[in-house]
CSV table of C-alpha atoms in Angstrom, one decimal:
chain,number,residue,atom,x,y,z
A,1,UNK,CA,0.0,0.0,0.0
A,2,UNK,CA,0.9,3.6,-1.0
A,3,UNK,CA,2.6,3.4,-3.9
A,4,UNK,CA,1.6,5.5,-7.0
A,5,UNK,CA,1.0,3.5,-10.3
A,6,UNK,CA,3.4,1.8,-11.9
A,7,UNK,CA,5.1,3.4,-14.5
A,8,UNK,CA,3.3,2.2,-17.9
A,9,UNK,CA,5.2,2.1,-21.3
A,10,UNK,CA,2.9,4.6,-22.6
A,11,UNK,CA,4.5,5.0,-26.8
A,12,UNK,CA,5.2,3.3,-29.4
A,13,UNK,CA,9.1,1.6,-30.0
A,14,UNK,CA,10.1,0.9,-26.7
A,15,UNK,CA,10.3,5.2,-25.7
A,16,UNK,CA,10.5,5.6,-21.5
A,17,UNK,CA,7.6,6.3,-19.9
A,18,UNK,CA,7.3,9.8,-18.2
A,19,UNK,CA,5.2,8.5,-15.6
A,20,UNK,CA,7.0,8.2,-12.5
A,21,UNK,CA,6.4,6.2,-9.6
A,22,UNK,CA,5.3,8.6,-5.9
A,23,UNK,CA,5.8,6.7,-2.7
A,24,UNK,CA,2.9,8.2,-1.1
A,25,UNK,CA,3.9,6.9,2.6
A,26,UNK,CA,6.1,9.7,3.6
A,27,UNK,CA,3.6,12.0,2.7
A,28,UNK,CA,0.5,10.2,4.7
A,29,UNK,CA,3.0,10.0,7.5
A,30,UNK,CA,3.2,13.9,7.1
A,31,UNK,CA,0.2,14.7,7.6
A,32,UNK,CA,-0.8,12.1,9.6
A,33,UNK,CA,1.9,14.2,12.4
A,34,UNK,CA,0.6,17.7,11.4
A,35,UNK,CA,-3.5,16.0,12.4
A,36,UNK,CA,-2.2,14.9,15.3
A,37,UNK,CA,-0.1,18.1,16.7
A,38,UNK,CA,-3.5,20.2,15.8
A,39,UNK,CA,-5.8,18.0,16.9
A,40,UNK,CA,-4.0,17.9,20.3
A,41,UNK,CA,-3.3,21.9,20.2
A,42,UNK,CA,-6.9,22.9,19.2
A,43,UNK,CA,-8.8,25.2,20.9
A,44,UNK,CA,-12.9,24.5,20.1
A,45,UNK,CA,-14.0,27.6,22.3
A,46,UNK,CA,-13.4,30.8,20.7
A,47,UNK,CA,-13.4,34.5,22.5
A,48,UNK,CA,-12.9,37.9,21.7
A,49,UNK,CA,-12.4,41.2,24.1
A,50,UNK,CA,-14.8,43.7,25.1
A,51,UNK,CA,-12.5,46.7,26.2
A,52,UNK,CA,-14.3,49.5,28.4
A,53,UNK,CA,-11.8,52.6,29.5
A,54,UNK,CA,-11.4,54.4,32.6
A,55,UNK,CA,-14.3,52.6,34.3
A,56,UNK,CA,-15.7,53.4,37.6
A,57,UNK,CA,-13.9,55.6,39.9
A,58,UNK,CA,-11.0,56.8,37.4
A,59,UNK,CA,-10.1,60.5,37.1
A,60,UNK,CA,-11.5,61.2,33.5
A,61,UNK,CA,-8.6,63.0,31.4
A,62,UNK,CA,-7.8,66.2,31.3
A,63,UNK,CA,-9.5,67.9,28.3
A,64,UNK,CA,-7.5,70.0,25.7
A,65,UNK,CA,-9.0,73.7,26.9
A,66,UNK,CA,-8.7,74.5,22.9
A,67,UNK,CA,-10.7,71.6,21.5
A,68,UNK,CA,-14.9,71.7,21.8
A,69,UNK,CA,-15.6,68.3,22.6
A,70,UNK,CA,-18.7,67.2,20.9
A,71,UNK,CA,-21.8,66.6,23.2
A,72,UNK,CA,-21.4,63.3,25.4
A,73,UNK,CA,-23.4,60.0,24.3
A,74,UNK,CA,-25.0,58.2,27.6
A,75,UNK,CA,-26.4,54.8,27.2
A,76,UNK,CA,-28.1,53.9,30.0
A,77,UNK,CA,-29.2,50.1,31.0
A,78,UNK,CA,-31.6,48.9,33.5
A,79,UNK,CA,-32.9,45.6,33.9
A,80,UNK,CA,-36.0,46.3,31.7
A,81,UNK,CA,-35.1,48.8,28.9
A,82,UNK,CA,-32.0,50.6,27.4
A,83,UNK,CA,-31.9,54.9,27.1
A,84,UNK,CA,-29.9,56.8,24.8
A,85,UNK,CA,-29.1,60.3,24.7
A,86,UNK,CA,-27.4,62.9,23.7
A,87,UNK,CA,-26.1,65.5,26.1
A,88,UNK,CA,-28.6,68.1,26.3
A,89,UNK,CA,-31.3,65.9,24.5
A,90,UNK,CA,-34.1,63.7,25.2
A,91,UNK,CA,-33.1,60.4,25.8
A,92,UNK,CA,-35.0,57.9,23.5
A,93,UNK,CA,-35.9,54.8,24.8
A,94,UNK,CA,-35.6,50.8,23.4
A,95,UNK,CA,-37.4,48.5,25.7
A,96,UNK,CA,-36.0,45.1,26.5
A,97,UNK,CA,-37.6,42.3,23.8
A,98,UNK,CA,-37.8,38.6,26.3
A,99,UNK,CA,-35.6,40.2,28.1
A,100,UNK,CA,-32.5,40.7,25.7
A,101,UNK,CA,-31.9,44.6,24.7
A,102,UNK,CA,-32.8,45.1,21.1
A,103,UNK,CA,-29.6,45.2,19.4
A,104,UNK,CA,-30.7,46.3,15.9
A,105,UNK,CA,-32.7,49.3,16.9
A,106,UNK,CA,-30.0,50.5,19.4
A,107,UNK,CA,-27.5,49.6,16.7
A,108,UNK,CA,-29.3,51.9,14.0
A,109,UNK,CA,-30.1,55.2,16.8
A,110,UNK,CA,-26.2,54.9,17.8
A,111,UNK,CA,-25.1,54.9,13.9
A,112,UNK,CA,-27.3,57.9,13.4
A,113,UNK,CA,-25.6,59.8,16.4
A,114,UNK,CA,-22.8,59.1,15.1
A,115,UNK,CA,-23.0,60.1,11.0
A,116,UNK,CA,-24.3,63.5,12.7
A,117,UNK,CA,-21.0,63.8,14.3
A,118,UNK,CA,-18.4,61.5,13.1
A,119,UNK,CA,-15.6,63.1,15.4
A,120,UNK,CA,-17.2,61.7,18.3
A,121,UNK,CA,-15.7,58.4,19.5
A,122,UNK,CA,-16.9,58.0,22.9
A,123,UNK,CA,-19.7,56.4,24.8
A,124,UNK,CA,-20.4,56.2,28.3
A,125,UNK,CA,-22.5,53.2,29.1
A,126,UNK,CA,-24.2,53.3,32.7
A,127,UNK,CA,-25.6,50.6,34.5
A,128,UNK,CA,-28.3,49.8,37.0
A,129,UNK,CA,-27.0,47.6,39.9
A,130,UNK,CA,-29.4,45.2,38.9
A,131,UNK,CA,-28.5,44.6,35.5
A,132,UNK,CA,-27.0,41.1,34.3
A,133,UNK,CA,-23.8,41.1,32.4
A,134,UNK,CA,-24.8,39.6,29.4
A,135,UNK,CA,-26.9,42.6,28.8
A,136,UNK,CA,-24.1,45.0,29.8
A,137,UNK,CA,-22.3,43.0,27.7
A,138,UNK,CA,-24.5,43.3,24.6
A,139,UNK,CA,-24.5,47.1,25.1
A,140,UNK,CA,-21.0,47.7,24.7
A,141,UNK,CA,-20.5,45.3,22.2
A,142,UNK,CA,-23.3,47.2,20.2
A,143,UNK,CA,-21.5,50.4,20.6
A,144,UNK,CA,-18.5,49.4,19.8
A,145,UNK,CA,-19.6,48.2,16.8
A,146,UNK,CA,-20.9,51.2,15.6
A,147,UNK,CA,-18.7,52.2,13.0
A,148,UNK,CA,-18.8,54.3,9.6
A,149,UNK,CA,-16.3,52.1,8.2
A,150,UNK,CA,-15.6,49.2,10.0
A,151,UNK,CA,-12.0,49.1,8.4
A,152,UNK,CA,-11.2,52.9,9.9
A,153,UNK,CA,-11.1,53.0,13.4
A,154,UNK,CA,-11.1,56.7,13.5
A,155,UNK,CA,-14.8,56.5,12.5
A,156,UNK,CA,-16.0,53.8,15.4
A,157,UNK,CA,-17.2,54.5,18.8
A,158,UNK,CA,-13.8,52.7,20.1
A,159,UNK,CA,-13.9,54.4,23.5
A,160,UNK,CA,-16.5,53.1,26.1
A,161,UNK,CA,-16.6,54.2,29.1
A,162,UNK,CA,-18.8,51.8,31.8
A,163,UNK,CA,-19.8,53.2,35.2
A,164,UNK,CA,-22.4,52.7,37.7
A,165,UNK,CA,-26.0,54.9,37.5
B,1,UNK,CA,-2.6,7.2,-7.9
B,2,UNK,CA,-3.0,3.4,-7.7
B,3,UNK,CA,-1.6,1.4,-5.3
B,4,UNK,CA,1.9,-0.6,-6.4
B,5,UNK,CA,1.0,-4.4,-6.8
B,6,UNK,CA,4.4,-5.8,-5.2
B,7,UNK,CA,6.1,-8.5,-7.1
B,8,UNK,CA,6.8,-10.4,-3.9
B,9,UNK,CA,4.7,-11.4,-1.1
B,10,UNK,CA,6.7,-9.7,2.3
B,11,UNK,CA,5.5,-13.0,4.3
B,12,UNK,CA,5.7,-16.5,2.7
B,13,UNK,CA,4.1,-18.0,5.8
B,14,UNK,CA,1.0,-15.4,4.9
B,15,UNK,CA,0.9,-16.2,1.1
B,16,UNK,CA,0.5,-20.0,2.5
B,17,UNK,CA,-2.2,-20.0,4.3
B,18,UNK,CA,-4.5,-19.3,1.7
B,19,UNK,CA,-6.6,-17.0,2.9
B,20,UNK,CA,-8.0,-15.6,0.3
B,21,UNK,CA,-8.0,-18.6,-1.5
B,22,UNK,CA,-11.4,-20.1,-2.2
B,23,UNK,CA,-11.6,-24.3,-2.8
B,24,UNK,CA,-7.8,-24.8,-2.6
B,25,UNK,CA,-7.1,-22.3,-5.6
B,26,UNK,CA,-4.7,-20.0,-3.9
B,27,UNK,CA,-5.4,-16.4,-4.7
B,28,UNK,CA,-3.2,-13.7,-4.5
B,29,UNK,CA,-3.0,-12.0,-1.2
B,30,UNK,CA,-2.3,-8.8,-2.5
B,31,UNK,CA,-5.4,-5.9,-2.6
B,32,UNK,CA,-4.9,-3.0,-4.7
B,33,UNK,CA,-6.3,-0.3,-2.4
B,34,UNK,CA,-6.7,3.5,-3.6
B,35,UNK,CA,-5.4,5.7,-0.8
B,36,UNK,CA,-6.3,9.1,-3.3
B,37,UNK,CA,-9.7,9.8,-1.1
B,38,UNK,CA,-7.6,8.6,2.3
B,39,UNK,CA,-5.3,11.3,1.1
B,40,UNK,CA,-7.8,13.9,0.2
B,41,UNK,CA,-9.8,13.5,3.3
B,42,UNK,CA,-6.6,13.9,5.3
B,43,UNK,CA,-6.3,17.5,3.5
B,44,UNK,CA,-9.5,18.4,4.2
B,45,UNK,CA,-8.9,18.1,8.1
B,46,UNK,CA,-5.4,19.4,8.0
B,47,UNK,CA,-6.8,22.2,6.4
B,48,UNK,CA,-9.9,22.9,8.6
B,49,UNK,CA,-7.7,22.5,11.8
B,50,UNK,CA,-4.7,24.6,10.5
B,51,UNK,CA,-7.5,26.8,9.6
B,52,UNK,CA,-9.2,26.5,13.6
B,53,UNK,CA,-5.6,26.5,14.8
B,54,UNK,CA,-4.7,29.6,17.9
B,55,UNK,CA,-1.3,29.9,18.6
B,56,UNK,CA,-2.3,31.9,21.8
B,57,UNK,CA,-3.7,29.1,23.3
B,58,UNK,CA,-6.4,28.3,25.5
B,59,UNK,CA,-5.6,31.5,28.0
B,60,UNK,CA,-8.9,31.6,29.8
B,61,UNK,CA,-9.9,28.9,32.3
B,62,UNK,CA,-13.4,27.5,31.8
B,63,UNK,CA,-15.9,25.6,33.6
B,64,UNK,CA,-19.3,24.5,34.0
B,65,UNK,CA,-19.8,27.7,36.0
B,66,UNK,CA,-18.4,30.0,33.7
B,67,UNK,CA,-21.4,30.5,30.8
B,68,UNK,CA,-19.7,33.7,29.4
B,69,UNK,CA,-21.9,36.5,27.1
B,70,UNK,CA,-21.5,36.6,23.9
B,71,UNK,CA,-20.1,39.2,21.3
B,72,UNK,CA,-20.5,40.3,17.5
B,73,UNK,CA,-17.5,43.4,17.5
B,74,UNK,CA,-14.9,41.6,20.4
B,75,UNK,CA,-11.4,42.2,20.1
B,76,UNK,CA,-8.9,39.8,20.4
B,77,UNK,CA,-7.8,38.8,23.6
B,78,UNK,CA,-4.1,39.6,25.1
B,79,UNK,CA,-2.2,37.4,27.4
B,80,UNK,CA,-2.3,39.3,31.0
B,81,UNK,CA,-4.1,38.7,34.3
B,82,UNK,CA,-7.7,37.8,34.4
B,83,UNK,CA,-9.6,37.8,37.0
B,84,UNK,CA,-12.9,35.5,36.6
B,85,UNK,CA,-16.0,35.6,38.7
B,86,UNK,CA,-18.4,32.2,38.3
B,87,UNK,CA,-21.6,31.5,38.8
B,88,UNK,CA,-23.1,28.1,40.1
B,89,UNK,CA,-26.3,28.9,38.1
B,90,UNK,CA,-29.0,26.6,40.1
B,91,UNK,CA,-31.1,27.1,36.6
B,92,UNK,CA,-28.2,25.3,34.1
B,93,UNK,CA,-30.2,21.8,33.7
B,94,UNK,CA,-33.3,23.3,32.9
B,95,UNK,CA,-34.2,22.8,28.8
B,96,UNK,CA,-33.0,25.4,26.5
B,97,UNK,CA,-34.6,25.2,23.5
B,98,UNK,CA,-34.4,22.5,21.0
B,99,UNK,CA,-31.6,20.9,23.3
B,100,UNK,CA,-32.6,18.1,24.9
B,101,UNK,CA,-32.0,18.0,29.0
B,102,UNK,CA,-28.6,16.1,30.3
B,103,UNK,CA,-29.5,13.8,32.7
B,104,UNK,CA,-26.4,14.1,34.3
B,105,UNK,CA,-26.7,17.8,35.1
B,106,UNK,CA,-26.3,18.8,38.5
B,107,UNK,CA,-27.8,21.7,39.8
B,108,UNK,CA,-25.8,24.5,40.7
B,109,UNK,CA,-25.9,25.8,44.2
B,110,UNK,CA,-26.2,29.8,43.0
B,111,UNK,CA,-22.5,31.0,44.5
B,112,UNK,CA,-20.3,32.9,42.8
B,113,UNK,CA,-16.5,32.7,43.3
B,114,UNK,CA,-13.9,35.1,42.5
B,115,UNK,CA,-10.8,34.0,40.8
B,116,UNK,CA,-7.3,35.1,39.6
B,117,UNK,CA,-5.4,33.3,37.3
B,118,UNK,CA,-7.5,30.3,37.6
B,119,UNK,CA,-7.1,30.1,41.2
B,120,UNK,CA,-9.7,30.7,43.8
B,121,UNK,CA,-9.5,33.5,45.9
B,122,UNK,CA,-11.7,32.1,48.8
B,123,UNK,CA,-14.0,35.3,48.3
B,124,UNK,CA,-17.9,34.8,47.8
B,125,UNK,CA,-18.6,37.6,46.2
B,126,UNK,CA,-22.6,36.3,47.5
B,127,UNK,CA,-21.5,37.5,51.3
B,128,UNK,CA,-20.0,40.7,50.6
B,129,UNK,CA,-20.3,44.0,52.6
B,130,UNK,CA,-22.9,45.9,49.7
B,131,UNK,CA,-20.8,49.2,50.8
B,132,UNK,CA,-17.2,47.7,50.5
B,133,UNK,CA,-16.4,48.4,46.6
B,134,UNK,CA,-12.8,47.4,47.0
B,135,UNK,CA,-11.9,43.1,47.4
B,136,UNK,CA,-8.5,42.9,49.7
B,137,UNK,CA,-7.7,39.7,48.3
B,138,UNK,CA,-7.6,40.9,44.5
B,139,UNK,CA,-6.5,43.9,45.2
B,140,UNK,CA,-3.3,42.2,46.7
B,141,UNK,CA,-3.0,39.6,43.9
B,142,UNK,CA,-3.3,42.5,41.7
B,143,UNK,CA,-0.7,44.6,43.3
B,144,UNK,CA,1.5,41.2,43.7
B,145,UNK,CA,1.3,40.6,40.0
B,146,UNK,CA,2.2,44.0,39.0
B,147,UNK,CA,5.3,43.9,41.5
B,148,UNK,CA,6.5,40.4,40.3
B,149,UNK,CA,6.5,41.3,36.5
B,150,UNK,CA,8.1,44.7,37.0
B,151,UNK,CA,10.7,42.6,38.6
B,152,UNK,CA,11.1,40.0,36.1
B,153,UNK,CA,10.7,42.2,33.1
B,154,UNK,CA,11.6,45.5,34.7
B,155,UNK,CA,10.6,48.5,32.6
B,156,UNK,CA,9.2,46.1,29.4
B,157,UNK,CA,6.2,46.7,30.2
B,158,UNK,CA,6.7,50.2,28.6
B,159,UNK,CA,7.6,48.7,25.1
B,160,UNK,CA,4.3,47.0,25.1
B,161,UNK,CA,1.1,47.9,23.1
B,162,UNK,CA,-1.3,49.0,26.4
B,163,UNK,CA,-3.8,46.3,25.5
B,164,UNK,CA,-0.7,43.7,26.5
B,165,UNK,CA,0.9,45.4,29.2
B,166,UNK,CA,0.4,43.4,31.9
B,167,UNK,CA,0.8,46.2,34.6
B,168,UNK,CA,-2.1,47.9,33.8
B,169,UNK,CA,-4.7,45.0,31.4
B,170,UNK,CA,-6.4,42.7,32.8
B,171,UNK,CA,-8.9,40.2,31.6
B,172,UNK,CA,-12.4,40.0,33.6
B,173,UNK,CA,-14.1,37.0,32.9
B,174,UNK,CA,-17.7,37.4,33.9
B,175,UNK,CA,-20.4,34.7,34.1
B,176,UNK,CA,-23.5,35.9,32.0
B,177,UNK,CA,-25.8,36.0,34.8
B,178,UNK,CA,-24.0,38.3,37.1
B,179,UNK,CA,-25.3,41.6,38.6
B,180,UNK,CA,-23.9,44.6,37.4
B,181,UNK,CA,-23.1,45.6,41.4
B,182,UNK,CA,-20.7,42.5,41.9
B,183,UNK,CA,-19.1,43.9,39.0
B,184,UNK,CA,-18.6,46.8,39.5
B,185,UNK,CA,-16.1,45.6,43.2
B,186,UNK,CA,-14.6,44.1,40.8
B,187,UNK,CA,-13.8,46.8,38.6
B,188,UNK,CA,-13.4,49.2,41.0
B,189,UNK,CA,-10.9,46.8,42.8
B,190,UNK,CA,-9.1,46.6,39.3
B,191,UNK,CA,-8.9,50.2,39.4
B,192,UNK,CA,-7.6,50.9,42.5
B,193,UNK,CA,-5.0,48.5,42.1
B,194,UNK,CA,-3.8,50.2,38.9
B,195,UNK,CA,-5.4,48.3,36.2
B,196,UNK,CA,-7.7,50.8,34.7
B,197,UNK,CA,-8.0,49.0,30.9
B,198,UNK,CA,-10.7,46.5,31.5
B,199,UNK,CA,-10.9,43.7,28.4
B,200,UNK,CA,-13.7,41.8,29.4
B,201,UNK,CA,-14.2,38.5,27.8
B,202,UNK,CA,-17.1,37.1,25.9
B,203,UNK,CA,-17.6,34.3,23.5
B,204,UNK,CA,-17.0,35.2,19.8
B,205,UNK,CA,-20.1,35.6,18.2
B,206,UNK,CA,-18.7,35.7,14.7
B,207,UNK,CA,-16.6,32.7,14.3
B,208,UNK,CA,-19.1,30.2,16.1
B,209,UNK,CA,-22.9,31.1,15.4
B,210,UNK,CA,-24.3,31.8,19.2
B,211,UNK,CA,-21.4,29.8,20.2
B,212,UNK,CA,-18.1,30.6,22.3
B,213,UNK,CA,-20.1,29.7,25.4
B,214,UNK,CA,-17.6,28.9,28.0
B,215,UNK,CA,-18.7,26.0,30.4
B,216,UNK,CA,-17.5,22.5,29.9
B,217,UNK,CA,-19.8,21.6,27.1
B,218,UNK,CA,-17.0,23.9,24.8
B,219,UNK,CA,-20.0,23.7,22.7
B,220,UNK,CA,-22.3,26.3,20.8
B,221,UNK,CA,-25.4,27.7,22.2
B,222,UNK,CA,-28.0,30.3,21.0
B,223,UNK,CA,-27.9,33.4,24.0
């Protein structure tokens, strides 16, 4: 076993034949060691990183007195609904659907805070003692999603900020 | 790519025995066999598993009571501390949908544990003061960690990117079904300590469809 086919005269008056014989054991040994080493090394559960800056209690940076920062984004969770607003706006508001926060509709109101001012990168996401993770979780991951382009950082909301009501 | 008929049998005593004779007409023991789909199939999984392959590792340290949110827009994760805070959820055997229920499930007893490093810090996070915001024990491992690298490595921690410096990053691992007020001790524990860039981690959302679920099942689950 694992040989490749014999080379056949394949012409006329005795010319060589061109096929040539593989020894394909070397090669299913190969890989046979490569299947192992990565089935052994494999890692089934993937995971990715939700970064959140300057969280509770942090001295918030010192602002460049020359540059007008543009109005602060809140989003605020509680255990039943999700608010966002502008600073100096009415916050709208995106009840919970079976208890998840609705992720499209929060999705689109962020994207449309942010085309109106694409300079803006922050969010400060606030959060209701009572408040599970997983929607924390899905709120920050919404936001920072929110991008113009997804392959320019410069026009995401990359900087989320998560503090306590 | 046929297999190579040999000319000579490897073991006379085989050839024989007859095996594979029929009525005392001895047959040839040889069998052509075509390794080409072997081959192909073996390409297939090297190419899927080279294609699954992490050289980071398995960094974080899952269990059954470790059923971590999900994420669509995650980063990738960096190799520095992580604290992890579990939940025995006593609701885990209950039927999700279209999953059938593991007999073997055994309830969880509704504690949560905090951990660093994969180590238990003997802290239920259950029995906490609701006005303490600071845990002694991480903040020391914390402070403990910071000192050790900074001797190891001394000022290297400088040269790193900030989402790998292990002085100031850490990892929070947080069960899915924990309050936003244990949390935040946490956080503000991190904080105190010095590590004010909080990565926490979730299951990628993107690469396995509702899956990256920690728990021992290493399986995928809708949220």
């Amino acid at each position: 076993m694992g040989g490749a086919a014999e080379p056949q005269p394949s012409g006329k008056g005795g010319k060589k034949a061109m096929d040539a014989a593989i020894n394909l054991v070397p090669y299913i040994d190969l890989l046979m060691t490569i299947m192992t080493f990565l089935v052994m090394t494999a890692v089934w559960t993937q995971i990715a990183a939700l970064e959140v800056q300057n969280a509770s209690g942090n001295a918030p940076q010192e602002p460049d007195p020359n540059d007008k920062p543009p109005p602060a984004l809140f989003v605020l969770v509680s255990s039943t609904e999700v608010k966002v607003q502008e600073e100096g706006k009415e916050a709208k508001v995106f009840p919970n659907v079976d208890g998840v926060v609705d992720r499209v509709k929060i999705g689109e109101d962020l994207m449309r805070l942010l085309k109106d001012v694409p300079e803006r990168h922050d969010v400060k996401v606030k959060s209701e003692p009572d408040v599970l993770f997983e929607n924390v979780a899905e709120v920050i991951d919404i936001a920072t999603g929110t991008c113009i382009d997804k392959n320019q950082r410069d026009t995401c909301l990359y900087q989320i900020t998560l503090n306590p009501v | 790519m046929a297999v190579e008929v040999r000319k000579q049998r490897q073991s006379h005593r085989f050839h024989s025995m007859k095996l594979l004779g029929h009525g005392g007409h001895g047959r040839s023991g040889d069998v052509a066999l075509n390794v080409t789909a072997l081959v192909d199939m073996m390409m297939v999984l090297v190419i899927f598993l080279v294609m699954n392959f992490n050289a980071s590792g398995e960094m974080l340290f899952l269990s059954k009571d470790m059923k971590m949110a999900l994420s669509q827009n995650g980063m990738e994760v960096t190799r520095v501390p992580i604290v992890s805070i579990s939940y025995s959820d006593p609701n885990r055997c209950d039927a999700e949908e279209g999953k059938p229920v593991d007999p073997q499930c055994i309830k969880g007893d509704g504690s949560r544990d905090l951990y660093f490093e994969g180590l238990p810090l003997g802290v239920s996070l259950n029995e906490l003061d609701e006005n303490e915001l600071v845990i002694a024990e991480l903040e020391e491992k914390l402070v403990e960690n910071r000192k050790k690298f900074e001797m190891v490595g001394g000022s290297r921690a400088e040269d790193l990117p900030p989402e790998e410096d292990p002085t100031t990053t850490v990892n929070v691992q947080v069960h899915g079904k924990t309050d936003f007020k244990i949390l935040r001790k946490v956080m503000t524990t991190c904080e105190q300590a010095g590590y004010g860039r909080i990565r926490f981690t979730t299951g990628d959302g993107r690469k396995a469809d509702g899956g990256g679920h920690g728990g021992g099942e290493h399986k995928e689950g809708e949220h």
